[in-house]
Coordinates of C-alpha atoms and ligand atoms in Angstrom, one line a residue:
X1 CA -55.8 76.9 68.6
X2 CA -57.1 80.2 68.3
X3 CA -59.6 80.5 65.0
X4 CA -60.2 84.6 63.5
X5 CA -63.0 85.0 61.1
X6 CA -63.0 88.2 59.6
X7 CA -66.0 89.2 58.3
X8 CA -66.2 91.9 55.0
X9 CA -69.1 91.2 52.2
X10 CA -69.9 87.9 53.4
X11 CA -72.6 89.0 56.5
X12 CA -73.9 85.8 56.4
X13 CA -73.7 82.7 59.2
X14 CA -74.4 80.1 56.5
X15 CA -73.1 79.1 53.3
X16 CA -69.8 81.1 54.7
X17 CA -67.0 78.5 53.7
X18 CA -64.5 81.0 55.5
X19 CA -66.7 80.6 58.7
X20 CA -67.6 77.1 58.7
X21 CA -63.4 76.4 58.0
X22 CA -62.5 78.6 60.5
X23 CA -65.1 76.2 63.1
X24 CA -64.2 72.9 61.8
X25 CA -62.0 72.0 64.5
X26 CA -64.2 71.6 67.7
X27 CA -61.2 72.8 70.1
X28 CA -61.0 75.8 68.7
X29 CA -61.3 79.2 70.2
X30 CA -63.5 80.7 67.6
X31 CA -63.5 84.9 67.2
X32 CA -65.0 86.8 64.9
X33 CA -64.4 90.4 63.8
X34 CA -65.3 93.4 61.1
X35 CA -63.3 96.4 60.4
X36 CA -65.4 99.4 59.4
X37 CA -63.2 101.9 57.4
X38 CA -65.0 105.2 56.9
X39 CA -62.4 107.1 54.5
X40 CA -61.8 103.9 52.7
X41 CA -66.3 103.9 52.4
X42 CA -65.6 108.0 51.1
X43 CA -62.9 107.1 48.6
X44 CA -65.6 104.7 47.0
X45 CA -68.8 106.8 47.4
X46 CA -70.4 104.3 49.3
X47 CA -74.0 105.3 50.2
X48 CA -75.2 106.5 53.7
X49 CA -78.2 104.0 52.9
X50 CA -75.8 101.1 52.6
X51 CA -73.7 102.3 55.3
X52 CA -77.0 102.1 57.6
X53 CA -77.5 98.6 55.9
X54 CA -74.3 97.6 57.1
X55 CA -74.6 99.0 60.2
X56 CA -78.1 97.1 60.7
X57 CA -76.8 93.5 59.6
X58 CA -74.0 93.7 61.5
X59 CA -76.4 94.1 64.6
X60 CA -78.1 91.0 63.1
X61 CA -75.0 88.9 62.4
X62 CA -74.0 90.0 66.2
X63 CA -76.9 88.0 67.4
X64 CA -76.9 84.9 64.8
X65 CA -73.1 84.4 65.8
X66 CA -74.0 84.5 69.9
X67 CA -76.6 81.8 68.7
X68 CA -73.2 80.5 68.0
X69 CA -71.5 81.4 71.1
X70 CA -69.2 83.6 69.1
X71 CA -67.8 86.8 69.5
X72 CA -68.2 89.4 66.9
X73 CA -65.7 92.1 67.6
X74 CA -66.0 95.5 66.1
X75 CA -63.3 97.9 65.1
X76 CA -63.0 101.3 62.9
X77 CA -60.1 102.7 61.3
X78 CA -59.6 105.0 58.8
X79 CA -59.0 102.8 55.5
X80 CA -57.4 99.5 54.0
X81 CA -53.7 100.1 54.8
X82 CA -55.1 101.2 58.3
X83 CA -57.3 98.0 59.0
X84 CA -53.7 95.9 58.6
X85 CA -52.5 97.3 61.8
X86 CA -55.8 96.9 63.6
X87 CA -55.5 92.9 62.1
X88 CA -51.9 92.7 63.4
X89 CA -53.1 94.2 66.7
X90 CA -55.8 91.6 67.3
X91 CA -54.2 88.6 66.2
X92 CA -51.7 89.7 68.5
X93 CA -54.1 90.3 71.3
X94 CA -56.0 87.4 70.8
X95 CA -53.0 85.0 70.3
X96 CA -54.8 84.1 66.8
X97 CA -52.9 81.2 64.9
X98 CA -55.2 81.2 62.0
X99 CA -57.1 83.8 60.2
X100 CA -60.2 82.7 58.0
X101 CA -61.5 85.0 55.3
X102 CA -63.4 84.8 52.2
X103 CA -61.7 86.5 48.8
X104 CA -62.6 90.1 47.9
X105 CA -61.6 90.4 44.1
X106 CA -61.7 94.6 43.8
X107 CA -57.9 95.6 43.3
X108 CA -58.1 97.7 46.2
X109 CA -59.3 94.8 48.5
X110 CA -56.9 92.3 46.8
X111 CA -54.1 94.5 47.8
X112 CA -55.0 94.9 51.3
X113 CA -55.0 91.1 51.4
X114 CA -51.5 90.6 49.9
X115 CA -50.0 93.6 52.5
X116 CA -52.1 91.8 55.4
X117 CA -50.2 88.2 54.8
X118 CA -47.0 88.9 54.4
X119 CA -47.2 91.2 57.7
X120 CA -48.7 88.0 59.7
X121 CA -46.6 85.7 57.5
X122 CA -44.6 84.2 60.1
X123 CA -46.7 84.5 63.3
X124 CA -50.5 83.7 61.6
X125 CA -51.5 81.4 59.3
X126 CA -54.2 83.0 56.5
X127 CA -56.8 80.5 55.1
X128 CA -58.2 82.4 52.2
X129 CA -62.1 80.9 51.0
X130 CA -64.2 81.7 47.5
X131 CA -67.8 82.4 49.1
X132 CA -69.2 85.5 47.5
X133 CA -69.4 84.2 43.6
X134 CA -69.8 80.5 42.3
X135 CA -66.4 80.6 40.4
X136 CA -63.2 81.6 41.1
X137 CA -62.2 84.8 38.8
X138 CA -60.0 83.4 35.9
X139 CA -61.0 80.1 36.3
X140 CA -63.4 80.4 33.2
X141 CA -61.5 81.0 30.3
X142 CA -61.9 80.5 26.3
X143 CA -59.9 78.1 23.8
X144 CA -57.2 80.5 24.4
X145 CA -57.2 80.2 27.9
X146 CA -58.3 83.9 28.0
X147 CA -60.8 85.5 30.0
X148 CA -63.6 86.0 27.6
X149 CA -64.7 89.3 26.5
X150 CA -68.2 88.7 25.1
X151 CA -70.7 87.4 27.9
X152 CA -72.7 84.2 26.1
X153 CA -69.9 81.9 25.5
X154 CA -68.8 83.1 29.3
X155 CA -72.3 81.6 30.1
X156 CA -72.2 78.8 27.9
X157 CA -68.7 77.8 30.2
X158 CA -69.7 78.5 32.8
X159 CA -73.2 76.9 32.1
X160 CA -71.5 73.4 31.0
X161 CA -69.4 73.9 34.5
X162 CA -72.7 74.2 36.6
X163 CA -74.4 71.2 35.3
X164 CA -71.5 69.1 36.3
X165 CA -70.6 70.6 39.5
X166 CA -71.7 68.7 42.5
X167 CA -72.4 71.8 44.7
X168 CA -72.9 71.8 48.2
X169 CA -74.1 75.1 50.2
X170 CA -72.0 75.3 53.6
X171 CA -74.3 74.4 56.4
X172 CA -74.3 77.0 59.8
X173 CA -71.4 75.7 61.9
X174 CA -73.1 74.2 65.7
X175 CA -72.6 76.2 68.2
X176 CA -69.3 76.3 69.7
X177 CA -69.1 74.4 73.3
X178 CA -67.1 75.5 76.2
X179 CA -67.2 79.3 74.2
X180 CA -68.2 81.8 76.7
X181 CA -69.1 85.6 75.2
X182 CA -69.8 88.9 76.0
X183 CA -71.1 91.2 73.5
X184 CA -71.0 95.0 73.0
X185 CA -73.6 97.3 70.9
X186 CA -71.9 97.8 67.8
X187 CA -71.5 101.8 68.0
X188 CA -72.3 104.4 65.3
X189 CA -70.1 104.0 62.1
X190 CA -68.4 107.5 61.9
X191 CA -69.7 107.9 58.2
X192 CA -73.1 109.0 57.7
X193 CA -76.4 107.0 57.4
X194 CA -79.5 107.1 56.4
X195 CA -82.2 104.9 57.4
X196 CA -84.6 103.0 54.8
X197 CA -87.2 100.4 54.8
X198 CA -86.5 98.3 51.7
X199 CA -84.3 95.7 52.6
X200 CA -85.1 94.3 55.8
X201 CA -81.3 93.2 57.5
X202 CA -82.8 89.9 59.1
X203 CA -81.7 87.0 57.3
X204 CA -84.8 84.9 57.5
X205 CA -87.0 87.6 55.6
X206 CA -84.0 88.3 53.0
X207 CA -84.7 83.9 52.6
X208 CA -88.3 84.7 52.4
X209 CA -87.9 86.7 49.5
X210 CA -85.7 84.3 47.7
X211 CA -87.9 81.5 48.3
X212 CA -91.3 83.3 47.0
X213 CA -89.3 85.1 44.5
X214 CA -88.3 81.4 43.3
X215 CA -92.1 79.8 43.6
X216 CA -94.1 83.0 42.3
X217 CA -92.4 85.0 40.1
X218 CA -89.7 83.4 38.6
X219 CA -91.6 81.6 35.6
X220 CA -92.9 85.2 34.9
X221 CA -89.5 86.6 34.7
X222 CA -88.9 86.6 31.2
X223 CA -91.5 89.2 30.4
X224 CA -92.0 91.2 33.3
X225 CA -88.5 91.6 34.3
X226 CA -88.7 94.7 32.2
X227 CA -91.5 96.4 33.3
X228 CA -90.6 98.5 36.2
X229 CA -94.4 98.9 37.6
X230 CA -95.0 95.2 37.8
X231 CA -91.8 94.4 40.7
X232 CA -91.0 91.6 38.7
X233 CA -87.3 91.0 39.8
X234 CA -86.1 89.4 42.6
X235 CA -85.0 92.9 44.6
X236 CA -82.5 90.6 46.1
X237 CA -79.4 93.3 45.3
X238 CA -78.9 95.0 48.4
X239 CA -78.1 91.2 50.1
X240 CA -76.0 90.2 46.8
X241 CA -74.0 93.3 47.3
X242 CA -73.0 92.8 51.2
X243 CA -73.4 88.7 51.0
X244 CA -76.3 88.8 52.9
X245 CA -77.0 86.0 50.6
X246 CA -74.8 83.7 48.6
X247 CA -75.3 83.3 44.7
X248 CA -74.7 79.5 45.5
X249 CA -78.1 80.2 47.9
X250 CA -79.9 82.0 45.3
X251 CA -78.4 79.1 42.4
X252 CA -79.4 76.4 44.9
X253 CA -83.1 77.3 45.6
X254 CA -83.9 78.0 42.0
X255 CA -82.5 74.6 40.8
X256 CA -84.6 73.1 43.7
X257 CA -87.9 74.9 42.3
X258 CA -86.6 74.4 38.4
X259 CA -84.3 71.5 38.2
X260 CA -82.6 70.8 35.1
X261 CA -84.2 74.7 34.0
X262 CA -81.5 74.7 31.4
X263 CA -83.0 72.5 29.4
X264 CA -85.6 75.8 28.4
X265 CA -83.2 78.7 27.7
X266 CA -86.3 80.7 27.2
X267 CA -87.8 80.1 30.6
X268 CA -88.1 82.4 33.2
X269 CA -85.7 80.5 35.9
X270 CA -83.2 80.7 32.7
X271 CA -83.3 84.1 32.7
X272 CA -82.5 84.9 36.3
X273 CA -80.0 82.6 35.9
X274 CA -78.4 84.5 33.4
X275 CA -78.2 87.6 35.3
X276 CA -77.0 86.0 38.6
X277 CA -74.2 85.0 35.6
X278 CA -74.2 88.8 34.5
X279 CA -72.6 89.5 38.1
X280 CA -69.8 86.8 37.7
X281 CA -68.8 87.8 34.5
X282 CA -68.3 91.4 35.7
X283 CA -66.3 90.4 38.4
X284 CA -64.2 88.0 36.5
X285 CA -63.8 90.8 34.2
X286 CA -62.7 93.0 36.8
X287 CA -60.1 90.9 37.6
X288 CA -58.6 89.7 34.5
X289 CA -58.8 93.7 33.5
X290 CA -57.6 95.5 36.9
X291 CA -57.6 98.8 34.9
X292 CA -61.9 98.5 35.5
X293 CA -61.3 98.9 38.9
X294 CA -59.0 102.2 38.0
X295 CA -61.5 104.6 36.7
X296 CA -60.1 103.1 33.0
X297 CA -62.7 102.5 30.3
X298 CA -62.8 99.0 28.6
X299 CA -62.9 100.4 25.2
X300 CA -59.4 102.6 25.2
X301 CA -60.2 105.3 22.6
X302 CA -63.0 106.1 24.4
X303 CA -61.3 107.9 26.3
X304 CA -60.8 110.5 23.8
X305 CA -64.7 111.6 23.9
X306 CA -64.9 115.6 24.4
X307 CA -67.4 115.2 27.1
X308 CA -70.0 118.3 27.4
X309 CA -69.9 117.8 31.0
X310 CA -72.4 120.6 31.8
X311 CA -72.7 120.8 35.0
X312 CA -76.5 122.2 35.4
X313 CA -77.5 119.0 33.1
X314 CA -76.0 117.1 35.3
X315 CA -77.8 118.1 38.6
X316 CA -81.1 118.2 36.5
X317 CA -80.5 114.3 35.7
X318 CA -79.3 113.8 39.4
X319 CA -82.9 115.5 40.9
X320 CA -85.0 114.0 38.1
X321 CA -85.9 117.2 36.3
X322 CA -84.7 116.9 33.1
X323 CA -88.6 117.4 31.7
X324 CA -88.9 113.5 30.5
X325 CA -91.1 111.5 32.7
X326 CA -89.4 108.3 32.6
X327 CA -86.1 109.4 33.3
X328 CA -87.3 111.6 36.2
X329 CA -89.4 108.7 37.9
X330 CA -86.7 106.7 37.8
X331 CA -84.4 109.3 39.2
X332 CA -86.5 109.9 42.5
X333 CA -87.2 105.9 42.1
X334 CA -83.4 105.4 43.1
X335 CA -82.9 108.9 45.3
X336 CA -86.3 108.0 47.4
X337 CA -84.9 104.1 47.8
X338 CA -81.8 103.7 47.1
X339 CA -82.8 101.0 44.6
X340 CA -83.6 101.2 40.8
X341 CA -85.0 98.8 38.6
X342 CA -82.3 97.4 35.9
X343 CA -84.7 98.7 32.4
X344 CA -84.4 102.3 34.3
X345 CA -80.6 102.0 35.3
X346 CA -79.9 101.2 31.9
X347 CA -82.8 104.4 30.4
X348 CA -80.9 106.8 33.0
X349 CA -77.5 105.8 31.8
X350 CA -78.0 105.7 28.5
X351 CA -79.7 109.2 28.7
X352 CA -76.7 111.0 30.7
X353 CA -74.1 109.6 28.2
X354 CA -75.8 110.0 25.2
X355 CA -78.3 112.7 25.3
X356 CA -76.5 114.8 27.7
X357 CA -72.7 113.8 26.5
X358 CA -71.8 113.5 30.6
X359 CA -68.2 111.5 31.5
X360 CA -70.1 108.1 32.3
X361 CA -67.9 108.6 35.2
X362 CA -70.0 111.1 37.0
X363 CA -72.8 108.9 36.9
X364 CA -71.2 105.7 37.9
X365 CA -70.0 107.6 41.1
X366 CA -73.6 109.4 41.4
X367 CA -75.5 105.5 41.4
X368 CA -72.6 104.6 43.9
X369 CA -73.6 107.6 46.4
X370 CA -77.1 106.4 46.2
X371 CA -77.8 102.9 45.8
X372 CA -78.1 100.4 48.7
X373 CA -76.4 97.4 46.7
X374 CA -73.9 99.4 45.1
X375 CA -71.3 97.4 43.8
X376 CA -68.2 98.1 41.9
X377 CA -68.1 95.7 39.5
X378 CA -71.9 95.3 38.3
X379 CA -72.2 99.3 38.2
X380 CA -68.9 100.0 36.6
X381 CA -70.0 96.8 34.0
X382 CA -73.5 98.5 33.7
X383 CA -72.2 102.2 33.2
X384 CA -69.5 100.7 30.4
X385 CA -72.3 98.9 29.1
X386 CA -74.4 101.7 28.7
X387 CA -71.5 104.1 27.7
X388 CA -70.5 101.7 25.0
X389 CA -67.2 101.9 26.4
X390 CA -67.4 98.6 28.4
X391 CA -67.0 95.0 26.2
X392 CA -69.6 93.2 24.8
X393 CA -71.3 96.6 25.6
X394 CA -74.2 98.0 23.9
X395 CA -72.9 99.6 20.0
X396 CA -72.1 103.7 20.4
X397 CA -74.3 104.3 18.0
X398 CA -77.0 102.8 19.5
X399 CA -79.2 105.2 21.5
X400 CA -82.1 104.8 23.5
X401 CA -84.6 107.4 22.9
X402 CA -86.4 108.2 26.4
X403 CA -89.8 108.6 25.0
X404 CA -90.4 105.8 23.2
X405 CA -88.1 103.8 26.4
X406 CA -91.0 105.0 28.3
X407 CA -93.9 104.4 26.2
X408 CA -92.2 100.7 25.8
X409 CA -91.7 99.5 29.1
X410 CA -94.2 101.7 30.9
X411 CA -96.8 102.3 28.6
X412 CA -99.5 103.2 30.7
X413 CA -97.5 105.5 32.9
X414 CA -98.1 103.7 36.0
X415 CA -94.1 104.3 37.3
X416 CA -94.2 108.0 36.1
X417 CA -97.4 108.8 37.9
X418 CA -95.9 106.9 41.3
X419 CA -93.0 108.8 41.5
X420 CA -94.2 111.8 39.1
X421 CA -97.3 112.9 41.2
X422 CA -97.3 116.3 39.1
X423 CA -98.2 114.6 36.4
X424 CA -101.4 112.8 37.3
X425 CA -103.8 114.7 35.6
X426 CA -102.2 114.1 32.7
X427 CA -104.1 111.4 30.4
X428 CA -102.3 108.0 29.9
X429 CA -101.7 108.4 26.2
X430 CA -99.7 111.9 26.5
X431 CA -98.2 110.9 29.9
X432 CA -94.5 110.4 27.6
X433 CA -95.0 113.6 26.1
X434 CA -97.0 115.9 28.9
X435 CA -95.3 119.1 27.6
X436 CA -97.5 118.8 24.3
X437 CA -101.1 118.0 26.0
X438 CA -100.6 121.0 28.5
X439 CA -100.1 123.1 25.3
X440 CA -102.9 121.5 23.8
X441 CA -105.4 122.3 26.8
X442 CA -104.0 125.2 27.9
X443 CA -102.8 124.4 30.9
X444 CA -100.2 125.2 32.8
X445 CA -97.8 122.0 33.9
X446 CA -95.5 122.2 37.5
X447 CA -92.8 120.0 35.3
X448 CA -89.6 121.3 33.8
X449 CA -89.4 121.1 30.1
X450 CA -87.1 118.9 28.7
X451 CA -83.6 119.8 29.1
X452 CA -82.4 118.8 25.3
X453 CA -83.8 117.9 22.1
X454 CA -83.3 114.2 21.9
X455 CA -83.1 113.9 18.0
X456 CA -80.4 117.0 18.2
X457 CA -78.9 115.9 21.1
X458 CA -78.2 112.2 19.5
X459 CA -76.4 113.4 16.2
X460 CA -74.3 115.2 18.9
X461 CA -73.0 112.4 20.4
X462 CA -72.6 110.5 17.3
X463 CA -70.1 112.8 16.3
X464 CA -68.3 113.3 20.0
X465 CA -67.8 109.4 19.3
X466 CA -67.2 108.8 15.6
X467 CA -64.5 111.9 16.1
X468 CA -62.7 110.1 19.4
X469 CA -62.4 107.0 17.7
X470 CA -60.7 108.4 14.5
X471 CA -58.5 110.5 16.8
X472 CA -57.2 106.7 17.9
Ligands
FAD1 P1 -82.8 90.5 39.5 O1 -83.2 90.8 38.1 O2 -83.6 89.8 40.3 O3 -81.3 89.8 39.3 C1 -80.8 89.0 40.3 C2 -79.4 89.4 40.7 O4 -78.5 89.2 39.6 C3 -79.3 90.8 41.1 O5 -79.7 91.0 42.5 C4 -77.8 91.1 40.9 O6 -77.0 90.6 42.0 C5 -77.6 90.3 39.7 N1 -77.7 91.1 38.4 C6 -78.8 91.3 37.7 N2 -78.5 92.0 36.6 C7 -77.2 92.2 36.7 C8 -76.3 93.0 35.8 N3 -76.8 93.5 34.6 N4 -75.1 93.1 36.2 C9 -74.6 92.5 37.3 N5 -75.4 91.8 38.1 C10 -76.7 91.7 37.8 N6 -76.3 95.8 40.3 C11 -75.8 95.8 41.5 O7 -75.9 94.7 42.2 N7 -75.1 96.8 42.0 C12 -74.9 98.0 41.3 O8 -74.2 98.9 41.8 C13 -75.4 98.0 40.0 N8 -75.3 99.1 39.2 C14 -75.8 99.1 37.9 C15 -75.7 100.3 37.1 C16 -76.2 100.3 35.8 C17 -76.0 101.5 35.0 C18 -76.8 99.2 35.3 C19 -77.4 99.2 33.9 C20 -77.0 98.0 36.1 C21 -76.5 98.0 37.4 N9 -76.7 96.9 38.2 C22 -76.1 96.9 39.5 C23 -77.3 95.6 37.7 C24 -78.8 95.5 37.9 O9 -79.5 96.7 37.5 C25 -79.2 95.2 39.4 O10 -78.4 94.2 39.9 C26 -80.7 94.8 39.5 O11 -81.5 95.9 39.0 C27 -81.0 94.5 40.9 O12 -82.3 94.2 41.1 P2 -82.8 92.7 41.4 O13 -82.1 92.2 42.6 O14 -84.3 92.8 41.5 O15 -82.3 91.9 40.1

């Protein structure tokens, strides 16, 4: 028997139920293979930083699966409908009888995978595998048996569904005897990258920061998670994202360092918890709700909003010079890295939607071109969320005010002045409002004023909304 395990966001060697099926039986032949599709990586803005990410990891996995004595094979076509031919062509090639892969849930992905068995339907067997969330989409589901549309009682399910699961991470297959391989440099994606230091592509350091994440900061999560200077989080996205890392990894070590953490739903491990849960219930949303995936809002009538959609707003919010300092740190925070903290995604949303009345579109698709661990379903669920267009969002009417965001959650301007170097001189108590102490001392300041008037800008938008939704 001839075993293909095709590799997509799962660029991991263990706790890969698609790799350790596909090298269960010892006689196997055991191949392995990833498609790179560059127009398909353009159609979804995917970020040169994640591309080089990719492109990185792969080189990694390369070497973890010789470890293995298997053969990673590389191929590039243009996009999804392509990369069914290139399948076809390999399995033919290679005299593959069975093809191993773990589930992709976008609808895009999904329909690739539907096209791709029932070309191979009668010559290769597919073994599909759930590896890259701890429950299978639609498999959570209220009294109703409905998806559910608010996120606690989705936690509270799933919560009830943890405790009684005996879970088991899948262990790195032995390497395969009698497998002899040769491997070739994985070439240049034809899609740009750009190189970054942030997340390091080896897997024992991506472990290293799970591990320390889980026995040093974790119990401080609860209140630092929100201030961006303190690098409370985890910073585990980026391996999330490309399954660097499992969630059933990440689950496992902070049950091993908290057991029965559940127990204190105000504890620090409880909180991470629930935002490893945030990213299942986006992506069970996405799939009960394919219309996510489509560009479609949650909330229908909000898609009669009169956007402003001005266009020199929009590229002031993109550079971080819209003339308030927390938006604009965070701005070169996420252009600079290709990372931003979650306090600061949601400021920076909230602030394009609601103070500058911008399609939360533009955005959505801006984050995608820029962030490392872009992902459709957590950003399109964070944009909605911001937008108040999303379910179990936050209320339209609700709007963050960027000065006292900033004063909040970085109140002695540490962030600003990292990313901000301008505005150094400027003393901590005016460093939310610097406009008003360079008036004050007469000095001139080499930072734009601000680009609206929030209190204006708000009653703006409370109209643009209260007017689509009577329009429904
Ligand atoms: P931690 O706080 O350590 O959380 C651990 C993990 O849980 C994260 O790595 C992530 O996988 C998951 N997670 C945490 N919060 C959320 C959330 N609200 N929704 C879904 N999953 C979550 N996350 C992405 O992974 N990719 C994106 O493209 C993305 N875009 C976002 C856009 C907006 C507008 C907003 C408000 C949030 C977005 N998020 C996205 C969610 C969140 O901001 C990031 O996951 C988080 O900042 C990553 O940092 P961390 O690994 O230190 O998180």
């Amino acid at each position: 028997t001839t075993n293909l395990i095709w590799f997509r966001n799962d660029l991991r060697v263990t706790d890969n139920p698609a790799l350790t099926n596909a090298c269960k039986d010892q006689n196997a032949t055991v191949i392995a293979l990833y498609i790179a599709t560059p127009e398909q990586w353009k159609m979804h803005h995917m970020s040169a930083r994640q591309a080089y990410f990719i492109h990185v990891r792969l080189t990694e996995l390369q070497k973890e699966l010789a470890e293995l004595n298997i053969q990673l094979l590389y191929q590039s076509c243009n996009n999804f409908t392509d990369s069914i031919d290139v399948i076809d062509n390999i399995c033919q090639e290679y005299q593959i009888n069975q093809l191993f892969y773990n589930r992709q849930y976008e609808f895009n992905e999904h329909k690739r995978d539907c096209l791709i068995k029932k070309k191979l339907k009668k010559s290769v067997k597919c073994i599909e595998l759930d590896g890259n969330l701890f429950t299978i989409p639609l498999t959570i589901r209220n009294g109703k048996g409905e998806m559910y549309k608010v996120f606690t009682p989705f936690r509270n399910t799933f919560l009830d569904q943890f405790i009684q699961t005996d879970y088991h991470l899948y262990e790195q297959p032995e390497p395969r005897e009698n497998q002899k391989i040769k491997s070739k440099k994985i070439p240049a994606f034809d899609y740009p990258t750009e190189k970054f230091e942030f997340f390091s592509p080896i897997t024992k350091k991506a472990l290293q920061r799970l591990e320390e994440f889980c026995a040093e900061k974790v119990e401080g999560y609860t209140e630092k998670r929100d201030i961006p200077s303190l690098d409370y989080t985890s910073q585990l996205s980026a391996y999330l994202a490309l399954g660097v890392l499992s969630v059933r990894q990440c689950l496992h070590h902070l049950t091993q360092e908290y057991p029965r953490f559940w127990e204190n739903q105000k504890s620090g491990a409880f909180s991470w918890f629930n935002e490893l849960i945030w990213r299942e219930f986006y992506q069970h949303l996405m799939v009960a709700h394919p219309r996510l995936c489509k560009h479609k809002p949650f909330i229908e009538w909000t898609d009669n909003i009169q956007w402003k959609n001005n266009k020199d707003h929009f590229e002031q919010w993109k550079a971080g010079n819209t003339g308030y300092p927390i938006i604009d740190a965070a701005m070169r925070q996420l252009n600079q890295t290709g990372w931003m903290h979650n306090r600061l995604r949601m400021i920076t949303a909230s602030f394009l939607v609601k103070d500058l009345l911008i399609d939360w579109r533009w955005g959505e698709q801006y984050f995608m071109s820029q962030l490392t661990d872009g992902d459709l379903a957590a950003n399109n669920g964070g944009w909605q969320w911001a937008a108040s267009t999303g379910t179990d969002s936050t209320p339209y009417f609700r709007i963050f005010n960027p000065t006292t965001q900033g004063q909040r959650f970085d109140p002695e301007g540490i962030f600003i002045k990292q990313w901000l170097p301008e505005l150094k001189q400027v003393p901590t108590k005016l460093i939310h409002t610097p406009h008003q102490w360079a008036e004050k001392v007469g000095k001139p300041l080499n930072y734009p004023n601000p680009i609206i008037i929030h209190d204006i800008a708000r009653k703006v938008t409370l109209e643009a909304f209260e007017k689509a939704k009577k329009t429904d």
